[in-house]
Tab-separated table of C-alpha atoms in Angstrom:
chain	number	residue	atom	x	y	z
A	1	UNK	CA	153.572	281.351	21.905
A	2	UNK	CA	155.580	279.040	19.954
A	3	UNK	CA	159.050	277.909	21.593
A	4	UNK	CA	160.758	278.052	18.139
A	5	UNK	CA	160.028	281.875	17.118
A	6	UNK	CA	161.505	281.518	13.633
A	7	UNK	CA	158.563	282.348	10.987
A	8	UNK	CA	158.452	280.366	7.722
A	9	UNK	CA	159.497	283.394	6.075
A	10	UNK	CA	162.139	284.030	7.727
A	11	UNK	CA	163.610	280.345	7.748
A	12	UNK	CA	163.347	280.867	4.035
A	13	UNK	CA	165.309	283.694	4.087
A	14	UNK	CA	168.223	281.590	6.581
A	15	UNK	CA	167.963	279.323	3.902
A	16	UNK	CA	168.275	281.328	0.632
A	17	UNK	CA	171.454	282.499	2.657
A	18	UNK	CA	173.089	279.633	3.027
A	19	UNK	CA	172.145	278.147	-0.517
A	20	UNK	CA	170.075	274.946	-0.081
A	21	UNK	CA	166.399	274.444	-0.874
A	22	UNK	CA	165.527	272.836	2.018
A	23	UNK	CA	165.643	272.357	5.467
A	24	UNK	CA	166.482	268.395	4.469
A	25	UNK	CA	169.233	269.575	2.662
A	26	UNK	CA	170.943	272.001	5.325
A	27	UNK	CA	171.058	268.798	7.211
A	28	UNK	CA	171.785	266.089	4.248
A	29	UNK	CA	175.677	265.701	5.939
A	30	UNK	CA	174.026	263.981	8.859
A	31	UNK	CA	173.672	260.174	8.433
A	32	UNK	CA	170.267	259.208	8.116
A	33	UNK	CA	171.043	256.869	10.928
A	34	UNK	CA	171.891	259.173	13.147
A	35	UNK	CA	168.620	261.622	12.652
A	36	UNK	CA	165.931	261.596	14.741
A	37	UNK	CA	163.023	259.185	13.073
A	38	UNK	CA	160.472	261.972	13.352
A	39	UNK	CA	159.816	265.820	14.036
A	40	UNK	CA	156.103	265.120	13.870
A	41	UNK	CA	155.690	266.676	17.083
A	42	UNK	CA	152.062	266.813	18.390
A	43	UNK	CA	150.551	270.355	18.591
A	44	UNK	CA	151.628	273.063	21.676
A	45	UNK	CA	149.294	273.029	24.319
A	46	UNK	CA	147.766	275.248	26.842
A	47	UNK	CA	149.675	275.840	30.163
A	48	UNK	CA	146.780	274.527	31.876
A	49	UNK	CA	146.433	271.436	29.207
A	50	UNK	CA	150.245	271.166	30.110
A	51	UNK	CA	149.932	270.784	33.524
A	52	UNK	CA	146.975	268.327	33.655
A	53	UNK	CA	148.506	265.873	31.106
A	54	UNK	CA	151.515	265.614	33.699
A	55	UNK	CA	149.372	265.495	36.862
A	56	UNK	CA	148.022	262.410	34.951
A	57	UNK	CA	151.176	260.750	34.040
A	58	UNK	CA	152.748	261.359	38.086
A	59	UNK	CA	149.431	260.001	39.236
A	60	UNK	CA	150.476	257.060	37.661
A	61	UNK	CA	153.020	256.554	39.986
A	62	UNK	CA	152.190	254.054	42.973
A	63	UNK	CA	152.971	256.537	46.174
A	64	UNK	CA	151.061	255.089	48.691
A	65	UNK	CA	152.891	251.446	48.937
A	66	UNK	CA	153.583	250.344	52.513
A	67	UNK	CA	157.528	250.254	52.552
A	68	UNK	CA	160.326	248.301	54.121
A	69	UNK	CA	163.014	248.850	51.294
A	70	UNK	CA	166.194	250.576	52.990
A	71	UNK	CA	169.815	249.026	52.116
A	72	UNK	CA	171.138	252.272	52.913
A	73	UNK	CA	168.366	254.896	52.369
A	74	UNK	CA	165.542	255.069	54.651
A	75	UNK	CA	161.891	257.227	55.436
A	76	UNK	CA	162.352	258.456	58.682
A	77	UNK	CA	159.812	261.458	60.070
A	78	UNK	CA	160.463	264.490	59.304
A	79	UNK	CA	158.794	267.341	61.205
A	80	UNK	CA	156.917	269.867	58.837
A	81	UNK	CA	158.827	272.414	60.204
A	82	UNK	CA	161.925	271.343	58.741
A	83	UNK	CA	161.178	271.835	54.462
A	84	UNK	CA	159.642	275.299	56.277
A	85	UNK	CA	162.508	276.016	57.384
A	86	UNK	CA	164.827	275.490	54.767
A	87	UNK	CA	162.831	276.836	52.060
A	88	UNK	CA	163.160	280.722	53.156
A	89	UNK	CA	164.242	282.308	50.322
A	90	UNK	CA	167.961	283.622	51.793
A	91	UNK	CA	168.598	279.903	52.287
A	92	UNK	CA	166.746	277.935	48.826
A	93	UNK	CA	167.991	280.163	46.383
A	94	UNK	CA	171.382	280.999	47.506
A	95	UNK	CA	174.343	280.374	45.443
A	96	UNK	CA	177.750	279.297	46.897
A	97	UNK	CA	176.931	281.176	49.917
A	98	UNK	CA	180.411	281.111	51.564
A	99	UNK	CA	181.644	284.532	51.642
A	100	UNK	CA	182.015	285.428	55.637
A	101	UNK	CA	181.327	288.749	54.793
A	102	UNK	CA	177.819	288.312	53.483
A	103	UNK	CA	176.766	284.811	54.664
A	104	UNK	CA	177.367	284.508	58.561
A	105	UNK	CA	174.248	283.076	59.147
A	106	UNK	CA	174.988	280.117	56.562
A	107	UNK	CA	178.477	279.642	57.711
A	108	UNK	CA	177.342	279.593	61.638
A	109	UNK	CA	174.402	276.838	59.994
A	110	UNK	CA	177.431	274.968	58.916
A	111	UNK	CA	179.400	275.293	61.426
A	112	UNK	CA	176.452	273.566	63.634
A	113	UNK	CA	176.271	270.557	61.519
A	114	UNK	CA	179.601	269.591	61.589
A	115	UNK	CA	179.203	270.003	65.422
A	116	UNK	CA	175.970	267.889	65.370
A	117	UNK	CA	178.190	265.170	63.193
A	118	UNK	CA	181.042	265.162	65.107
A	119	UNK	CA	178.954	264.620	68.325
A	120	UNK	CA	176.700	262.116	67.161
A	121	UNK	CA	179.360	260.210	66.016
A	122	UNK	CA	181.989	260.985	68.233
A	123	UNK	CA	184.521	262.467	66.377
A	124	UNK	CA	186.857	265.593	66.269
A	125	UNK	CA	186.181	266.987	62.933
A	126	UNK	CA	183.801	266.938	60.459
A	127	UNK	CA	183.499	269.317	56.853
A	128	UNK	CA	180.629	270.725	55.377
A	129	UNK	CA	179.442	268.053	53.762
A	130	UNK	CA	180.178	265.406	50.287
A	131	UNK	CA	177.829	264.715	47.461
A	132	UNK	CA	176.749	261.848	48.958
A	133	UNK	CA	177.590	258.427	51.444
A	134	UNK	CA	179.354	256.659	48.233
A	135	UNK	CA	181.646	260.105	47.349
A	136	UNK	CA	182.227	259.874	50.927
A	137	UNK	CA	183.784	256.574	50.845
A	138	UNK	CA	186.275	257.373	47.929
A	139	UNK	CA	187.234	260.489	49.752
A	140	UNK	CA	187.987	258.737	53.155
A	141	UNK	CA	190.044	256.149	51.105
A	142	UNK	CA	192.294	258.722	49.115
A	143	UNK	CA	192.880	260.665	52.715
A	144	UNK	CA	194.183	257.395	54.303
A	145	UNK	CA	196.398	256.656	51.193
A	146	UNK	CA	197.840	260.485	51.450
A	147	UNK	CA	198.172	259.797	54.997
A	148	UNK	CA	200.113	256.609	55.231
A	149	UNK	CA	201.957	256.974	51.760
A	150	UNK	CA	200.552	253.380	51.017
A	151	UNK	CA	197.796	252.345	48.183
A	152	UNK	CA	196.194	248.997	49.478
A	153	UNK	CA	192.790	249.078	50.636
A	154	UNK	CA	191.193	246.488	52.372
A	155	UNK	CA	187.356	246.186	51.869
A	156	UNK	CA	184.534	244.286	53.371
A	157	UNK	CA	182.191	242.540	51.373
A	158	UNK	CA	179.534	243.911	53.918
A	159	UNK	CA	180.192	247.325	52.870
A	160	UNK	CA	177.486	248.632	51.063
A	161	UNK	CA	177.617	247.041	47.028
A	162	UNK	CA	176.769	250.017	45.817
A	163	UNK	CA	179.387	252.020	47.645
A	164	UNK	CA	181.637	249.231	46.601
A	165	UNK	CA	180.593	250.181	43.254
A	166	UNK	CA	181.374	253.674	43.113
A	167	UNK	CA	185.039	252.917	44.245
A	168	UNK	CA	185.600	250.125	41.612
A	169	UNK	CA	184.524	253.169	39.481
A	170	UNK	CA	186.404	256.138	40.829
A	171	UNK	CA	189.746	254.191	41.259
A	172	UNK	CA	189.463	252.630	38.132
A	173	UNK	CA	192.542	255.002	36.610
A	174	UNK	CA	194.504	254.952	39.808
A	175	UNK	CA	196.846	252.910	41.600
A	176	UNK	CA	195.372	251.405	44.236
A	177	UNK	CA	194.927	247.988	45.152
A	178	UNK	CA	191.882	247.007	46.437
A	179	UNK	CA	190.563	243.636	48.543
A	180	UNK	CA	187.648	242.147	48.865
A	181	UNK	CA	187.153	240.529	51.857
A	182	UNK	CA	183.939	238.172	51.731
A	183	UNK	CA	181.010	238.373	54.164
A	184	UNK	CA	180.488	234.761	55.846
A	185	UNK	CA	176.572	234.503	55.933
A	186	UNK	CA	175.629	238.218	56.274
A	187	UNK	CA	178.208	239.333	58.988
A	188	UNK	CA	181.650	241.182	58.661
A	189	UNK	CA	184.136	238.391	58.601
A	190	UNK	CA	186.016	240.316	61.406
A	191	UNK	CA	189.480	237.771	61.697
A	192	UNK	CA	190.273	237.797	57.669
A	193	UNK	CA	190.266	241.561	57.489
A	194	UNK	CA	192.138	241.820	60.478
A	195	UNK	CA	194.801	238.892	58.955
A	196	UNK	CA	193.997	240.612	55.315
A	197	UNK	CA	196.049	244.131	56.874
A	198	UNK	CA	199.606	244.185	56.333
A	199	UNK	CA	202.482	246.627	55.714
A	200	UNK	CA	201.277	248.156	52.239
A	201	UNK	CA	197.220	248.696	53.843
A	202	UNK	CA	196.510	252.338	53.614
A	203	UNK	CA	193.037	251.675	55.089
A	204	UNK	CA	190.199	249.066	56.233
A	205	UNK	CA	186.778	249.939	55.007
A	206	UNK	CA	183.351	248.309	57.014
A	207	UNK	CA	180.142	249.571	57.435
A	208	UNK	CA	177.970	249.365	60.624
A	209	UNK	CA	175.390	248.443	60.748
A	210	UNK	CA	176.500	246.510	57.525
A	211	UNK	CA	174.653	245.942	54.631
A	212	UNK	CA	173.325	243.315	56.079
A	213	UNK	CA	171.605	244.977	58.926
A	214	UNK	CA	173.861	243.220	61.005
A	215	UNK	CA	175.461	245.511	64.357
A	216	UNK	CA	179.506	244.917	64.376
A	217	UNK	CA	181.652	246.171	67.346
A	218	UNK	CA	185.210	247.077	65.190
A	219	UNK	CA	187.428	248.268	68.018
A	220	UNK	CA	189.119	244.953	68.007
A	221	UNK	CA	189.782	245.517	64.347
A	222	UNK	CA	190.654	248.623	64.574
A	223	UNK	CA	193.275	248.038	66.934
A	224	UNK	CA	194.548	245.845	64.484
A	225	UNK	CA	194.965	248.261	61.686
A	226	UNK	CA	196.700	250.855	64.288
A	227	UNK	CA	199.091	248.249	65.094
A	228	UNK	CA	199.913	248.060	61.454
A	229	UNK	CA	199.871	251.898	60.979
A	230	UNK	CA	197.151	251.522	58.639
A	231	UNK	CA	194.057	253.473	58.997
A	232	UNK	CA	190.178	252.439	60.078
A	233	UNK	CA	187.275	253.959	57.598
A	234	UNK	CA	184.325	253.313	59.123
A	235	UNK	CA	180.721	253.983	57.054
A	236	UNK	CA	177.736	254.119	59.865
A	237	UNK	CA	173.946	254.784	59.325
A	238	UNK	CA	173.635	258.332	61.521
A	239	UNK	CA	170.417	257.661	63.051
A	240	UNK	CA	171.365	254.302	64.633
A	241	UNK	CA	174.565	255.919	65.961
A	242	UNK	CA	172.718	257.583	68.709
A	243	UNK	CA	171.964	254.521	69.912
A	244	UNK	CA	174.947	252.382	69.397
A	245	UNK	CA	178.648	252.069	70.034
A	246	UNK	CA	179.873	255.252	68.595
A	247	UNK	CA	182.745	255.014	65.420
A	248	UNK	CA	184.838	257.558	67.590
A	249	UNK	CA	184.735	254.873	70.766
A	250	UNK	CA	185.373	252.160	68.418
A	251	UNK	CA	189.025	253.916	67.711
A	252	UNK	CA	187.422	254.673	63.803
A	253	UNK	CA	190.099	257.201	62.249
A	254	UNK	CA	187.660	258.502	59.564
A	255	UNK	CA	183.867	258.319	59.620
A	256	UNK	CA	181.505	258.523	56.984
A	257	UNK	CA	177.915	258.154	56.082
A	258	UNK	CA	174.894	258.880	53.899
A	259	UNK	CA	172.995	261.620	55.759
A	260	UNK	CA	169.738	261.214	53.976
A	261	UNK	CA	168.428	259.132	56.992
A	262	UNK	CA	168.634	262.658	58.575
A	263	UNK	CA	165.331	264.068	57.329
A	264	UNK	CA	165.861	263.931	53.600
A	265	UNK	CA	163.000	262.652	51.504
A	266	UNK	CA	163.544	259.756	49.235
A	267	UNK	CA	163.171	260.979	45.667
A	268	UNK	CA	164.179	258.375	42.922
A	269	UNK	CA	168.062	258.658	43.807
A	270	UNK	CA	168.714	262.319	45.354
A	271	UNK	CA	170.026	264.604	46.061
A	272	UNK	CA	171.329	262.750	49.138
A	273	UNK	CA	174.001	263.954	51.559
A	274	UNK	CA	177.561	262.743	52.199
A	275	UNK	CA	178.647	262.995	56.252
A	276	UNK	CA	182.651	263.098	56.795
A	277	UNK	CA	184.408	262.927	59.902
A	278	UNK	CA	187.387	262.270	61.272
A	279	UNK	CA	190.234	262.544	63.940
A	280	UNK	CA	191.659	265.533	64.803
A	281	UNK	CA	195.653	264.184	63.302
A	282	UNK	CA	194.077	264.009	60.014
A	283	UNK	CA	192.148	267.151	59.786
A	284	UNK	CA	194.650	268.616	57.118
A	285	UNK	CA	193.851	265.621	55.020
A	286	UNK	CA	189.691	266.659	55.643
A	287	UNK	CA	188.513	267.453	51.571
A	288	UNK	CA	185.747	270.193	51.020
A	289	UNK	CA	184.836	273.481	53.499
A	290	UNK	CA	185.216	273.222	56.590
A	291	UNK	CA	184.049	276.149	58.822
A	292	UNK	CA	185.247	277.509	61.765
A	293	UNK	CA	184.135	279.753	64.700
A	294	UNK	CA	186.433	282.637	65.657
A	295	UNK	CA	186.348	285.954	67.375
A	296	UNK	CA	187.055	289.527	65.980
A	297	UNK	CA	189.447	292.308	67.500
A	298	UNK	CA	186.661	293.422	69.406
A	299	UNK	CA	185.492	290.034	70.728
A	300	UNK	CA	182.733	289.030	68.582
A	301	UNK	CA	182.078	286.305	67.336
A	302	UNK	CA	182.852	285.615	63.669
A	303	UNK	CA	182.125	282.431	61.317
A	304	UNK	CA	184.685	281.958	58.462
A	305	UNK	CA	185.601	278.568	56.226
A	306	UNK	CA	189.258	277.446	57.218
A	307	UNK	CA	191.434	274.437	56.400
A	308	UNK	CA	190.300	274.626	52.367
A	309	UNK	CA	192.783	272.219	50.877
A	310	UNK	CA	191.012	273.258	47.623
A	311	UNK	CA	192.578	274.085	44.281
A	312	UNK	CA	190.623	277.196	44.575
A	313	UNK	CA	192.713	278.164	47.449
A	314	UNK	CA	196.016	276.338	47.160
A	315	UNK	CA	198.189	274.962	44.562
A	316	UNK	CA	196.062	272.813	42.422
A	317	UNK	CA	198.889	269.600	42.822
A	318	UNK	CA	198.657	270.307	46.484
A	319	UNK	CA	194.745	270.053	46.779
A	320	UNK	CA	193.333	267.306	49.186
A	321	UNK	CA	190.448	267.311	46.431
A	322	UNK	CA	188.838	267.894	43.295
A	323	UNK	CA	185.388	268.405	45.454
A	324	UNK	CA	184.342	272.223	44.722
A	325	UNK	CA	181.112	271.944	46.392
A	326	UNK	CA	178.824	270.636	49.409
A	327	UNK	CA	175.617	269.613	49.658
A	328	UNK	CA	174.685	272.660	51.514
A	329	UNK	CA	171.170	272.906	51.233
A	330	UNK	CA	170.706	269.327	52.449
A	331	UNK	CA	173.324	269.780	55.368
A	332	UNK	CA	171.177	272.507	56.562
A	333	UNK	CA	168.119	270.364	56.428
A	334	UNK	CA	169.804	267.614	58.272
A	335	UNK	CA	171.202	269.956	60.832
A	336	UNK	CA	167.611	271.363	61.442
A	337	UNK	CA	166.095	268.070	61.695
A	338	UNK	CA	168.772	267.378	64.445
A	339	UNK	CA	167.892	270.600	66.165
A	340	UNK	CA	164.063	269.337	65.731
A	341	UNK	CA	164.454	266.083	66.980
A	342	UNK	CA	167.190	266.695	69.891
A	343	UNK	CA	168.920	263.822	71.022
A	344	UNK	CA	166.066	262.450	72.733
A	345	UNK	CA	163.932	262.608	69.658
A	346	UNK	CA	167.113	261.281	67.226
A	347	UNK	CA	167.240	257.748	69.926
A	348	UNK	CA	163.327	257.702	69.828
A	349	UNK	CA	163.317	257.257	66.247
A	350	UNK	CA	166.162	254.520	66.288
A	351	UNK	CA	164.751	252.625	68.947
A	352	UNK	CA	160.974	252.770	67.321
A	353	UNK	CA	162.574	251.417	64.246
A	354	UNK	CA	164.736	248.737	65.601
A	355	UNK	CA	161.446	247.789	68.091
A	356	UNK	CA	159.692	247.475	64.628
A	357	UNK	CA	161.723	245.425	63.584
A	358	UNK	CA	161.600	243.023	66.185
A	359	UNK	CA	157.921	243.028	65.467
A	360	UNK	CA	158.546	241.905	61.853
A	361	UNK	CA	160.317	239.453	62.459
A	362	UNK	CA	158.612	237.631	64.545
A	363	UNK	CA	155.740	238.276	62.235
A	364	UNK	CA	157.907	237.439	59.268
A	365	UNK	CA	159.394	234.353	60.581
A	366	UNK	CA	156.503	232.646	61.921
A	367	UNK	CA	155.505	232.149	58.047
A	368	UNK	CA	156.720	228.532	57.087
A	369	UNK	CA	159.944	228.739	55.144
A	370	UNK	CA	160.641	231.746	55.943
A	371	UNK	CA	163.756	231.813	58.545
A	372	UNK	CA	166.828	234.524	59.589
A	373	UNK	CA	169.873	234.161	57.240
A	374	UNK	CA	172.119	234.615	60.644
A	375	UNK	CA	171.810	235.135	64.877
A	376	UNK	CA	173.690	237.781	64.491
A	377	UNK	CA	173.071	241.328	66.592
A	378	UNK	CA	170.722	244.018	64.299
A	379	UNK	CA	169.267	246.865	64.010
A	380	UNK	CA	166.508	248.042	62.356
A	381	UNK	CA	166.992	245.765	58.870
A	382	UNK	CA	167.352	241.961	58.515
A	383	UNK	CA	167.941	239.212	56.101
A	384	UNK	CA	165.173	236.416	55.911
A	385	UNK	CA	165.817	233.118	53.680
A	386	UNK	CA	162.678	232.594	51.693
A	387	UNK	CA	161.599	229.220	49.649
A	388	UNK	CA	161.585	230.951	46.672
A	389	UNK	CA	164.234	233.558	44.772
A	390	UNK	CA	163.012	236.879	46.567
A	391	UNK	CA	163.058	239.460	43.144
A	392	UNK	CA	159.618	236.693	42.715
A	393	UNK	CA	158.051	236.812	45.958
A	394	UNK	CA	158.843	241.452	45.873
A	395	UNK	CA	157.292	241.176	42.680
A	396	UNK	CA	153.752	239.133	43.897
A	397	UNK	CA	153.717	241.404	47.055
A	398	UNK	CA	154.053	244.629	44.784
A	399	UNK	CA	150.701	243.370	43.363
A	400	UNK	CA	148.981	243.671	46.755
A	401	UNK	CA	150.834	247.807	47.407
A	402	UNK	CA	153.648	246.437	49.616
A	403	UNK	CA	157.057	246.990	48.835
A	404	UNK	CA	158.531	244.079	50.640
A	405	UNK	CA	162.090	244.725	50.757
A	406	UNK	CA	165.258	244.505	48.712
A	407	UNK	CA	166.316	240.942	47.079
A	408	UNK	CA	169.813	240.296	47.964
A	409	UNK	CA	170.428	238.152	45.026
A	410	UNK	CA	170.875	241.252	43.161
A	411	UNK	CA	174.191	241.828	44.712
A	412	UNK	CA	175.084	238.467	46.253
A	413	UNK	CA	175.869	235.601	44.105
A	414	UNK	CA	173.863	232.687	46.298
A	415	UNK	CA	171.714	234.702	47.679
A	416	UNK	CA	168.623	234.939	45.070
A	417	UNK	CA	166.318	233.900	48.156
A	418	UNK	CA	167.380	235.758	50.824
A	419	UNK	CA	165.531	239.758	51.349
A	420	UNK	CA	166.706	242.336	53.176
A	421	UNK	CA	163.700	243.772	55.263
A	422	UNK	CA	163.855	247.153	56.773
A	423	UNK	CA	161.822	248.870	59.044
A	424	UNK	CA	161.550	253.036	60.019
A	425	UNK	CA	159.334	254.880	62.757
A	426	UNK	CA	156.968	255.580	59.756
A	427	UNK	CA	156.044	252.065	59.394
A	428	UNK	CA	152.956	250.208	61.482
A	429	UNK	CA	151.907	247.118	62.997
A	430	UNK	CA	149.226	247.265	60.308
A	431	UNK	CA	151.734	247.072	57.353
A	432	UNK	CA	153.804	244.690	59.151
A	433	UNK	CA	151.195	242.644	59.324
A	434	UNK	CA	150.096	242.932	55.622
A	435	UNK	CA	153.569	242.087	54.993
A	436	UNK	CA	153.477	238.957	56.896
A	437	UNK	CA	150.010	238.187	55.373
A	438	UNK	CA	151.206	238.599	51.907
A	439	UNK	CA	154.557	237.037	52.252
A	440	UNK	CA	152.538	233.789	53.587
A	441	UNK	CA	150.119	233.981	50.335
A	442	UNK	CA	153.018	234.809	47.938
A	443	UNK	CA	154.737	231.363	49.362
């Protein structure tokens, strides 16, 4: 069956219509330039022809490459049962699946992930979900700045670059000031931001770990800001923080993160999952759903979304945010990985990855010229100074089906030879040690 199911005759009929001779000449106002060169299409083929030709092209892909890229994303286990889960059909093919009348079952879901959230990272409140850790970021920012009435943010260079990114991009039309606050050799460079916050700081932005890998313990700093009335914004990595210092006992005043760690497979750039928390004072300020658990007149208990600052629900110039949507789908497959897991499970999988990394870099290090770009405290991803710029030495090790990590160059201006290395429960001694193998013949 043909996709376009015009006949000749009766194009020539369209086209006696109209009054032009050809189908050239129905088009002749369009600048040649702008045409496509060519509608010589190859021939329709079978479904089954169809399907082979693209099972050939995806087997090109190279699937099997042992992996320690992270900078933010990460392939963490994820019990089978999970994509089981989530794919029943009342879940996967739901549609804004909100109303309390018809959906408790997806409103009680969501109301267990923001419980799950706001334990694991010790907060008071967390919403249903952003698009994702970067969206996040932007949103925590323009709730401090409603907050405080102020329009400075302060930044660390640590934070994420391609968070950093997105809010160079989504505050490009608004007034806000924004500072940059360099990293000093891969850690947070914890006494300027604290000296950078003044009167006019709406918020101080860090990440921990940072981008870096590197652990930071920010209560100091963010005693500073609440001194100065100005608010903390903290950016974590959720499966570490059931192993270290929570935001909440660091005195963070919004946290935020990229939930994908949580059981969501990487697939070339999403969908990925935006976590938001934050004190109970600022709740009101909270954009997106955010569900709550109540009880009927007769005592039962009811799930219903509350505390929509939405321009669906309220005047649109009084609306915390132009989100509309969540990332349901993925919220409920972080919250049953969670459930999966348990916390026991959650701080097994941290501490295997950080113990793996321990093993790489010993492994890594003992190569010559290859050495730690700090001391400083990490997790389960480091920075290693190599002899040579690092997008080389990924490139030579992609050769031999190990993705060796991410080139910091990319970001960091002076740092063409120094690579991030990451490490996950899903990664072996065996890879680690092809990595240190190939690192030693690449150099």
């Amino acid at each position: 069956m043909p996709y376009i199911p015009h006949t000749t005759d009766q194009v020539r009929r369209m086209l006696d219509v109209v009054g032009v001779d050809s189908m050239e000449a129905l088009f002749e106002n369009i600048p040649a330039s702008m045409r496509p060169k060519s509608f010589d299409l190859p021939e329709g083929l079978s479904e089954d022809a169809v399907l082979n030709k693209l099972s050939a092209i995806a087997d090109m892909n190279e699937t099997g490459k042992a992996s320690f890229l992270g900078a933010g994303f990460y392939d963490h286990f994820q019990p089978r049962a999970v994509r089981a889960l989530v794919s029943r059909s009342e879940f996967y093919t739901a549609y804004t699946p909100y109303q309390a009348e018809a959906s408790q079952g997806t409103l009680q879901a969501i109301f267990e992930f923001q419980t799950a959230i706001c334990r694991l990272f010790e907060m008071d409140c967390a919403n249903a979900s952003a698009y994702d850790g970067g969206t996040a970021i932007f949103e925590a920012c323009m709730m401090a700045i409603r907050k405080t009435k102020r329009s400075k943010i302060i930044i660390d260079e640590a934070l994420s670059p391609i968070y950093r990114r997105m809010l160079d991009t989504m505050t490009s039309s608004l007034d806000i000031e924004a500072v940059i606050v360099p990293h000093a050799n891969g850690t947070s460079d914890k006494a300027a931001l604290a000296a950078a916050i003044d009167k006019d700081t709406a918020a101080v932005v860090v990440q921990n770990p940072n981008f870096f890998g590197v652990v930071e313990d920010f209560s100091d700093l963010a005693a500073v800001a609440r001194e100065n009335k100005a608010l903390t914004i903290m950016s974590v990595y959720p499966v570490l923080a059931s192993v270290l210092k929570t935001p909440g006992s660091m005195g963070a005043d919004i946290v935020v993160g990229e939930g994908q760690s949580l059981g969501l497979p990487l697939s070339f750039g999403g969908p990925y999952l935006g976590l938001m928390t934050c004190t109970k004072a600022l709740v009101r300020q909270l954009p997106g759903r955010i569900a709550g658990r109540t009880e009927d007149k007769q005592g039962r208990t009811g799930y219903v979304l509350t505390l929509q600052a939405r321009e669906q629900h309220i005047r649109r110039a009084k609306a915390t945010s132009n989100i509309c949507s969540n990332q349901a789908l993925c919220a409920l497959m972080a919250h049953v990985q969670m459930c999966m897991l348990g916390p026991v499970g959650l701080r097994r999988q941290a501490v295997l990855s950080m113990e793996l990394a321990r093993y790489a870099q010993a492994r890594l290090t003992a190569v010559h010229g290859v050495e730690m770009l700090n001391d400083a405290p990490y997790g389960n991803e480091f920075a290693i100074t190599l002899p040579l710029p690092a997008d080389k030495v990924v490139a030579a090790l992609a050769q031999q089906g190990v993705a060796a990590g991410f080139p910091l160059g990319r970001y960091y201006k002076g740092l063409e030879n120094a690579l991030l290395v990451a490490t996950t429960d899903k990664n072996t001694a065996e890879q680690i040690d092809r990595l240190a193998a190939g690192l030693k013949e690449a150099l």
